[in-house]
Amino acid sequence: MRTNTLLTLARALIDEKVIIMSERVTPRRRGSYGIDAPLAPVFMAAMTGVELVMAIISGRWQRFVPVTFMLAVLGLYLHHTLRGKFVVWARLIDELRLRGDERILDLGCGRGAVLLMAAQRLTTGRAVGVDLWRNFDQSGNSLEATRRNATAEGVADRVELHTGDMTALPFEDNAFDVVVSSSAVHNISGRAGREKAISEAVRVLRPGGRLMIADIRATRQHAAQLVELGMSAVARRRLGWQPWWVVTATKPENRN
Ligand SMILES: C[S@@+](CC[C@H](N)C(=O)[O-])C[C@H]1O[C@@H](n2cnc3c(N)ncnc32)[C@H](O)[C@@H]1O
């Protein structure tokens, strides 16, 4: 790895450490949010175990280098899904400067990590979550689990949950002030499906409404598509040291 890359990584890690230590940005979570793509860490742990046994049998210290690396990757993955994404989203929701009366839609809300944090910023507004509740994408995923979390976080009165596909949203045009999504669009297989999800997000957003999508891949394509769809202020940036980007955009006032 080049020195520049190492320096960038170190700076980003320090940034995140400062954010975690400041703690003010992350309200304490009372719900239970599961693990994203639960088979991924199981696979990583199994591979690490195999490598560890091989290293012990070989008796060569060099064999412990990949074991250490794999343990670090596993640790970072678990940190991201159990803690990091909450820290990052607390900051992203701050950026939205919500008034409290908005209708917010979370595409692929899962057990409500982002949906319920957004709901906590609302007074008269509504946080609406739509999902297919796939356990493959998040452990223990179900509408009931998300409802229980809404109660645990004290926002059940402001939360609506719908079973639906984000490529064919069960909502009218211009129905939301804000549309968010976290690590969900990449779960749609095929570029055409992901493009459908992005155009659906734009369709249900009211003129002047804002879009914020964080994901691990295809975000460059989302940004290009949003420009093609006539969205304004389209921007894409990396989130900390993690392989994660956020795309933001606004629907022009004169667009339906
Ligand atoms: C990795 S989970 C992330 C959940 C949540 N956004 C979070 O950050 O905790 C991805 C979610 O997308 C949902 N999902 C996948 N494909 C979907 C689709 N076509 N329509 C609606 N939800 C979908 C899954 O059921 C899962 O809840």
PDB file of C-alpha atoms in Angstrom, residues 5-213:
ATOM      1  CA  THR A   5      -3.196   5.622   1.034  1.00  0.00           C
ATOM      2  CA  LEU A   6      -1.963   4.691   4.509  1.00  0.00           C
ATOM      3  CA  LEU A   7      -2.085   8.344   5.589  1.00  0.00           C
ATOM      4  CA  THR A   8      -5.642   8.757   4.239  1.00  0.00           C
ATOM      5  CA  LEU A   9      -6.715   5.580   6.043  1.00  0.00           C
ATOM      6  CA  ALA A  10      -5.119   6.747   9.310  1.00  0.00           C
ATOM      7  CA  ARG A  11      -6.806  10.173   9.077  1.00  0.00           C
ATOM      8  CA  ALA A  12     -10.199   8.586   8.385  1.00  0.00           C
ATOM      9  CA  LEU A  13      -9.774   6.193  11.331  1.00  0.00           C
ATOM     10  CA  ILE A  14      -8.914   9.128  13.610  1.00  0.00           C
ATOM     11  CA  ASP A  15     -11.999  11.013  12.290  1.00  0.00           C
ATOM     12  CA  GLU A  16     -14.248   8.086  13.060  1.00  0.00           C
ATOM     13  CA  LYS A  17     -12.647   7.653  16.511  1.00  0.00           C
ATOM     14  CA  VAL A  18     -13.377  11.304  17.279  1.00  0.00           C
ATOM     15  CA  ILE A  19     -16.979  10.859  16.151  1.00  0.00           C
ATOM     16  CA  ILE A  20     -17.401   7.718  18.251  1.00  0.00           C
ATOM     17  CA  MET A  21     -15.852   9.403  21.284  1.00  0.00           C
ATOM     18  CA  SER A  22     -18.037  12.480  20.889  1.00  0.00           C
ATOM     19  CA  GLU A  23     -21.013  10.067  21.322  1.00  0.00           C
ATOM     20  CA  ARG A  24     -23.432  13.015  21.219  1.00  0.00           C
ATOM     21  CA  VAL A  25     -24.206  12.182  17.600  1.00  0.00           C
ATOM     22  CA  THR A  26     -25.307   8.613  18.352  1.00  0.00           C
ATOM     23  CA  PRO A  27     -28.343   8.259  20.520  1.00  0.00           C
ATOM     24  CA  ARG A  28     -28.257   5.085  22.599  1.00  0.00           C
ATOM     25  CA  ARG A  29     -30.137   2.357  20.733  1.00  0.00           C
ATOM     26  CA  ARG A  30     -32.681   0.313  22.641  1.00  0.00           C
ATOM     27  CA  GLY A  31     -33.792  -1.937  19.786  1.00  0.00           C
ATOM     28  CA  SER A  32     -32.071  -4.970  18.339  1.00  0.00           C
ATOM     29  CA  TYR A  33     -30.904  -4.535  14.765  1.00  0.00           C
ATOM     30  CA  GLY A  34     -29.324  -7.808  13.649  1.00  0.00           C
ATOM     31  CA  ILE A  35     -26.369  -8.291  11.347  1.00  0.00           C
ATOM     32  CA  ASP A  36     -26.274  -7.298   7.677  1.00  0.00           C
ATOM     33  CA  ALA A  37     -25.704 -10.173   5.232  1.00  0.00           C
ATOM     34  CA  PRO A  38     -25.205 -12.607   8.158  1.00  0.00           C
ATOM     35  CA  LEU A  39     -23.628 -15.308   5.994  1.00  0.00           C
ATOM     36  CA  ALA A  40     -20.700 -13.005   5.188  1.00  0.00           C
ATOM     37  CA  PRO A  41     -19.233 -12.913   8.738  1.00  0.00           C
ATOM     38  CA  VAL A  42     -19.970 -16.628   9.209  1.00  0.00           C
ATOM     39  CA  PHE A  43     -17.970 -17.360   6.057  1.00  0.00           C
ATOM     40  CA  MET A  44     -15.165 -14.989   7.160  1.00  0.00           C
ATOM     41  CA  ALA A  45     -15.017 -16.610  10.620  1.00  0.00           C
ATOM     42  CA  ALA A  46     -14.890 -20.118   9.088  1.00  0.00           C
ATOM     43  CA  MET A  47     -12.078 -19.126   6.706  1.00  0.00           C
ATOM     44  CA  THR A  48     -10.168 -17.482   9.576  1.00  0.00           C
ATOM     45  CA  GLY A  49     -10.560 -20.660  11.672  1.00  0.00           C
ATOM     46  CA  VAL A  50      -9.202 -22.831   8.847  1.00  0.00           C
ATOM     47  CA  GLU A  51      -6.237 -20.471   8.329  1.00  0.00           C
ATOM     48  CA  LEU A  52      -5.534 -20.451  12.067  1.00  0.00           C
ATOM     49  CA  VAL A  53      -5.451 -24.272  12.265  1.00  0.00           C
ATOM     50  CA  MET A  54      -3.135 -24.398   9.232  1.00  0.00           C
ATOM     51  CA  ALA A  55      -0.872 -21.776  10.827  1.00  0.00           C
ATOM     52  CA  ILE A  56      -0.658 -23.712  14.106  1.00  0.00           C
ATOM     53  CA  ILE A  57       0.035 -26.995  12.299  1.00  0.00           C
ATOM     54  CA  SER A  58       2.737 -25.424  10.118  1.00  0.00           C
ATOM     55  CA  GLY A  59       4.415 -23.787  13.137  1.00  0.00           C
ATOM     56  CA  ARG A  60       5.582 -20.917  10.888  1.00  0.00           C
ATOM     57  CA  TRP A  61       4.911 -17.383  12.137  1.00  0.00           C
ATOM     58  CA  GLN A  62       4.399 -16.103   8.570  1.00  0.00           C
ATOM     59  CA  ARG A  63       1.207 -18.168   8.376  1.00  0.00           C
ATOM     60  CA  PHE A  64      -0.268 -15.985  11.151  1.00  0.00           C
ATOM     61  CA  VAL A  65      -0.082 -12.850   8.987  1.00  0.00           C
ATOM     62  CA  PRO A  66      -3.158 -13.726   6.853  1.00  0.00           C
ATOM     63  CA  VAL A  67      -4.967 -14.885  10.018  1.00  0.00           C
ATOM     64  CA  THR A  68      -4.422 -11.463  11.593  1.00  0.00           C
ATOM     65  CA  PHE A  69      -5.556  -9.747   8.403  1.00  0.00           C
ATOM     66  CA  MET A  70      -8.721 -11.866   8.166  1.00  0.00           C
ATOM     67  CA  LEU A  71      -9.503 -11.234  11.851  1.00  0.00           C
ATOM     68  CA  ALA A  72      -9.152  -7.499  11.245  1.00  0.00           C
ATOM     69  CA  VAL A  73     -11.538  -7.658   8.246  1.00  0.00           C
ATOM     70  CA  LEU A  74     -14.058  -9.650  10.311  1.00  0.00           C
ATOM     71  CA  GLY A  75     -13.767  -7.142  13.167  1.00  0.00           C
ATOM     72  CA  LEU A  76     -14.283  -4.199  10.822  1.00  0.00           C
ATOM     73  CA  TYR A  77     -17.308  -5.872   9.246  1.00  0.00           C
ATOM     74  CA  LEU A  78     -18.922  -6.491  12.633  1.00  0.00           C
ATOM     75  CA  HIS A  79     -18.040  -2.989  13.795  1.00  0.00           C
ATOM     76  CA  HIS A  80     -19.715  -1.512  10.707  1.00  0.00           C
ATOM     77  CA  THR A  81     -22.936  -3.474  11.023  1.00  0.00           C
ATOM     78  CA  LEU A  82     -23.286  -3.240  14.819  1.00  0.00           C
ATOM     79  CA  ARG A  83     -21.995   0.261  15.419  1.00  0.00           C
ATOM     80  CA  GLY A  84     -20.345   2.109  12.520  1.00  0.00           C
ATOM     81  CA  LYS A  85     -23.450   2.516  10.376  1.00  0.00           C
ATOM     82  CA  PHE A  86     -25.369   4.043  13.305  1.00  0.00           C
ATOM     83  CA  VAL A  87     -22.571   6.565  13.887  1.00  0.00           C
ATOM     84  CA  VAL A  88     -22.437   7.476  10.206  1.00  0.00           C
ATOM     85  CA  TRP A  89     -26.213   7.736   9.808  1.00  0.00           C
ATOM     86  CA  ALA A  90     -26.623   9.878  12.923  1.00  0.00           C
ATOM     87  CA  ARG A  91     -24.329  12.345  11.176  1.00  0.00           C
ATOM     88  CA  LEU A  92     -26.122  11.988   7.805  1.00  0.00           C
ATOM     89  CA  ILE A  93     -29.518  12.588   9.418  1.00  0.00           C
ATOM     90  CA  ASP A  94     -28.067  15.679  11.127  1.00  0.00           C
ATOM     91  CA  GLU A  95     -27.111  16.934   7.669  1.00  0.00           C
ATOM     92  CA  LEU A  96     -30.755  16.721   6.568  1.00  0.00           C
ATOM     93  CA  ARG A  97     -31.671  19.379   9.179  1.00  0.00           C
ATOM     94  CA  LEU A  98     -35.180  18.008   9.561  1.00  0.00           C
ATOM     95  CA  ARG A  99     -37.898  20.371  10.802  1.00  0.00           C
ATOM     96  CA  GLY A 100     -39.870  17.498  12.304  1.00  0.00           C
ATOM     97  CA  ASP A 101     -42.955  17.577  10.079  1.00  0.00           C
ATOM     98  CA  GLU A 102     -41.506  15.682   7.094  1.00  0.00           C
ATOM     99  CA  ARG A 103     -42.685  12.428   5.556  1.00  0.00           C
ATOM    100  CA  ILE A 104     -39.555  10.295   5.251  1.00  0.00           C
ATOM    101  CA  LEU A 105     -39.285   7.051   3.306  1.00  0.00           C
ATOM    102  CA  ASP A 106     -36.571   4.457   4.030  1.00  0.00           C
ATOM    103  CA  LEU A 107     -36.053   2.035   1.119  1.00  0.00           C
ATOM    104  CA  GLY A 108     -35.104  -1.431   2.407  1.00  0.00           C
ATOM    105  CA  CYS A 109     -35.426  -0.299   6.023  1.00  0.00           C
ATOM    106  CA  GLY A 110     -34.789  -3.783   7.480  1.00  0.00           C
ATOM    107  CA  ARG A 111     -35.048  -3.768  11.270  1.00  0.00           C
ATOM    108  CA  GLY A 112     -35.081   0.021  11.287  1.00  0.00           C
ATOM    109  CA  ALA A 113     -31.495   1.136  11.985  1.00  0.00           C
ATOM    110  CA  VAL A 114     -31.939   4.332   9.951  1.00  0.00           C
ATOM    111  CA  LEU A 115     -35.730   4.563   9.868  1.00  0.00           C
ATOM    112  CA  LEU A 116     -36.097   4.758  13.638  1.00  0.00           C
ATOM    113  CA  MET A 117     -33.204   7.171  14.117  1.00  0.00           C
ATOM    114  CA  ALA A 118     -34.901   9.462  11.575  1.00  0.00           C
ATOM    115  CA  ALA A 119     -38.258   8.972  13.333  1.00  0.00           C
ATOM    116  CA  GLN A 120     -36.683  10.256  16.557  1.00  0.00           C
ATOM    117  CA  ARG A 121     -36.105  13.610  14.825  1.00  0.00           C
ATOM    118  CA  LEU A 122     -39.793  13.944  13.868  1.00  0.00           C
ATOM    119  CA  THR A 123     -42.655  15.564  15.744  1.00  0.00           C
ATOM    120  CA  THR A 124     -45.719  15.661  13.488  1.00  0.00           C
ATOM    121  CA  GLY A 125     -43.984  13.906  10.564  1.00  0.00           C
ATOM    122  CA  ARG A 126     -43.988  10.222   9.624  1.00  0.00           C
ATOM    123  CA  ALA A 127     -41.155   7.760   8.987  1.00  0.00           C
ATOM    124  CA  VAL A 128     -42.252   5.135   6.478  1.00  0.00           C
ATOM    125  CA  GLY A 129     -40.278   1.947   5.929  1.00  0.00           C
ATOM    126  CA  VAL A 130     -40.626  -0.406   2.992  1.00  0.00           C
ATOM    127  CA  ASP A 131     -38.950  -3.785   2.773  1.00  0.00           C
ATOM    128  CA  LEU A 132     -39.238  -7.383   1.605  1.00  0.00           C
ATOM    129  CA  TRP A 133     -37.818  -8.500   4.992  1.00  0.00           C
ATOM    130  CA  ARG A 134     -35.185 -10.873   3.540  1.00  0.00           C
ATOM    131  CA  ASN A 135     -33.262 -12.760   6.223  1.00  0.00           C
ATOM    132  CA  PHE A 136     -30.461 -13.355   3.774  1.00  0.00           C
ATOM    133  CA  ASP A 137     -29.796  -9.576   3.760  1.00  0.00           C
ATOM    134  CA  GLN A 138     -30.245  -8.973   7.502  1.00  0.00           C
ATOM    135  CA  SER A 139     -30.532 -11.473  10.352  1.00  0.00           C
ATOM    136  CA  GLY A 140     -33.916 -11.737  12.090  1.00  0.00           C
ATOM    137  CA  ASN A 141     -35.463  -9.435   9.474  1.00  0.00           C
ATOM    138  CA  SER A 142     -39.250  -9.095   9.710  1.00  0.00           C
ATOM    139  CA  LEU A 143     -41.943  -6.462   9.891  1.00  0.00           C
ATOM    140  CA  GLU A 144     -42.718  -7.560  13.475  1.00  0.00           C
ATOM    141  CA  ALA A 145     -39.047  -7.193  14.531  1.00  0.00           C
ATOM    142  CA  THR A 146     -39.028  -3.637  13.146  1.00  0.00           C
ATOM    143  CA  ARG A 147     -42.311  -2.831  14.855  1.00  0.00           C
ATOM    144  CA  ARG A 148     -40.858  -4.102  18.165  1.00  0.00           C
ATOM    145  CA  ASN A 149     -37.806  -1.878  17.637  1.00  0.00           C
ATOM    146  CA  ALA A 150     -40.075   1.123  16.932  1.00  0.00           C
ATOM    147  CA  THR A 151     -41.764   0.520  20.290  1.00  0.00           C
ATOM    148  CA  ALA A 152     -38.411   0.038  22.052  1.00  0.00           C
ATOM    149  CA  GLU A 153     -37.134   3.347  20.616  1.00  0.00           C
ATOM    150  CA  GLY A 154     -40.353   5.137  21.619  1.00  0.00           C
ATOM    151  CA  VAL A 155     -41.389   6.120  18.060  1.00  0.00           C
ATOM    152  CA  ALA A 156     -44.108   3.592  17.190  1.00  0.00           C
ATOM    153  CA  ASP A 157     -46.646   6.444  16.835  1.00  0.00           C
ATOM    154  CA  ARG A 158     -44.564   8.027  14.035  1.00  0.00           C
ATOM    155  CA  VAL A 159     -43.622   4.901  12.080  1.00  0.00           C
ATOM    156  CA  GLU A 160     -45.432   3.136   9.232  1.00  0.00           C
ATOM    157  CA  LEU A 161     -44.176  -0.164   7.838  1.00  0.00           C
ATOM    158  CA  HIS A 162     -45.006  -1.602   4.418  1.00  0.00           C
ATOM    159  CA  THR A 163     -44.116  -4.858   2.757  1.00  0.00           C
ATOM    160  CA  GLY A 164     -43.102  -3.929  -0.768  1.00  0.00           C
ATOM    161  CA  ASP A 165     -40.439  -3.998  -3.430  1.00  0.00           C
ATOM    162  CA  MET A 166     -38.396  -0.829  -3.883  1.00  0.00           C
ATOM    163  CA  THR A 167     -38.415  -1.428  -7.634  1.00  0.00           C
ATOM    164  CA  ALA A 168     -42.211  -0.941  -7.652  1.00  0.00           C
ATOM    165  CA  LEU A 169     -43.053   1.231  -4.667  1.00  0.00           C
ATOM    166  CA  PRO A 170     -46.610   1.062  -3.317  1.00  0.00           C
ATOM    167  CA  PHE A 171     -46.826   4.874  -2.979  1.00  0.00           C
ATOM    168  CA  GLU A 172     -48.212   7.758  -5.030  1.00  0.00           C
ATOM    169  CA  ASP A 173     -46.039  10.239  -6.893  1.00  0.00           C
ATOM    170  CA  ASN A 174     -44.600  13.148  -4.840  1.00  0.00           C
ATOM    171  CA  ALA A 175     -45.573  11.512  -1.524  1.00  0.00           C
ATOM    172  CA  PHE A 176     -42.357  12.120   0.486  1.00  0.00           C
ATOM    173  CA  ASP A 177     -40.184  15.050   1.553  1.00  0.00           C
ATOM    174  CA  VAL A 178     -37.105  12.870   2.055  1.00  0.00           C
ATOM    175  CA  VAL A 179     -36.113   9.433   0.748  1.00  0.00           C
ATOM    176  CA  VAL A 180     -33.216   7.595   2.395  1.00  0.00           C
ATOM    177  CA  SER A 181     -31.696   4.164   1.948  1.00  0.00           C
ATOM    178  CA  SER A 182     -28.846   2.368   3.685  1.00  0.00           C
ATOM    179  CA  SER A 183     -26.991  -0.641   2.234  1.00  0.00           C
ATOM    180  CA  ALA A 184     -30.131  -1.859   0.501  1.00  0.00           C
ATOM    181  CA  VAL A 185     -30.167  -0.973  -3.228  1.00  0.00           C
ATOM    182  CA  HIS A 186     -27.097  -3.169  -3.901  1.00  0.00           C
ATOM    183  CA  ASN A 187     -29.176  -6.180  -2.821  1.00  0.00           C
ATOM    184  CA  ILE A 188     -31.218  -5.890  -6.013  1.00  0.00           C
ATOM    185  CA  SER A 189     -29.643  -8.151  -8.585  1.00  0.00           C
ATOM    186  CA  GLY A 190     -29.050  -6.612 -11.988  1.00  0.00           C
ATOM    187  CA  ARG A 191     -28.424  -3.052 -13.055  1.00  0.00           C
ATOM    188  CA  ALA A 192     -31.926  -2.678 -14.547  1.00  0.00           C
ATOM    189  CA  GLY A 193     -33.518  -3.480 -11.182  1.00  0.00           C
ATOM    190  CA  ARG A 194     -31.290  -1.013  -9.329  1.00  0.00           C
ATOM    191  CA  GLU A 195     -32.094   1.674 -11.911  1.00  0.00           C
ATOM    192  CA  LYS A 196     -35.801   0.987 -11.391  1.00  0.00           C
ATOM    193  CA  ALA A 197     -35.335   1.500  -7.634  1.00  0.00           C
ATOM    194  CA  ILE A 198     -33.627   4.856  -8.206  1.00  0.00           C
ATOM    195  CA  SER A 199     -36.357   6.079 -10.584  1.00  0.00           C
ATOM    196  CA  GLU A 200     -39.000   4.939  -8.109  1.00  0.00           C
ATOM    197  CA  ALA A 201     -37.245   6.908  -5.359  1.00  0.00           C
ATOM    198  CA  VAL A 202     -37.351  10.019  -7.574  1.00  0.00           C
ATOM    199  CA  ARG A 203     -40.996   9.427  -8.520  1.00  0.00           C
ATOM    200  CA  VAL A 204     -42.239   9.305  -4.906  1.00  0.00           C
ATOM    201  CA  LEU A 205     -40.174  12.342  -3.875  1.00  0.00           C
ATOM    202  CA  ARG A 206     -42.029  15.686  -3.923  1.00  0.00           C
ATOM    203  CA  PRO A 207     -40.539  18.601  -5.873  1.00  0.00           C
ATOM    204  CA  GLY A 208     -37.936  20.150  -3.562  1.00  0.00           C
ATOM    205  CA  GLY A 209     -37.600  16.813  -1.737  1.00  0.00           C
ATOM    206  CA  ARG A 210     -34.215  15.318  -0.867  1.00  0.00           C
ATOM    207  CA  LEU A 211     -32.662  11.931  -1.552  1.00  0.00           C
ATOM    208  CA  MET A 212     -29.844  10.304   0.423  1.00  0.00           C
ATOM    209  CA  ILE A 213     -28.608   6.824  -0.502  1.00  0.00           C
TER     210      ILE A 213
END
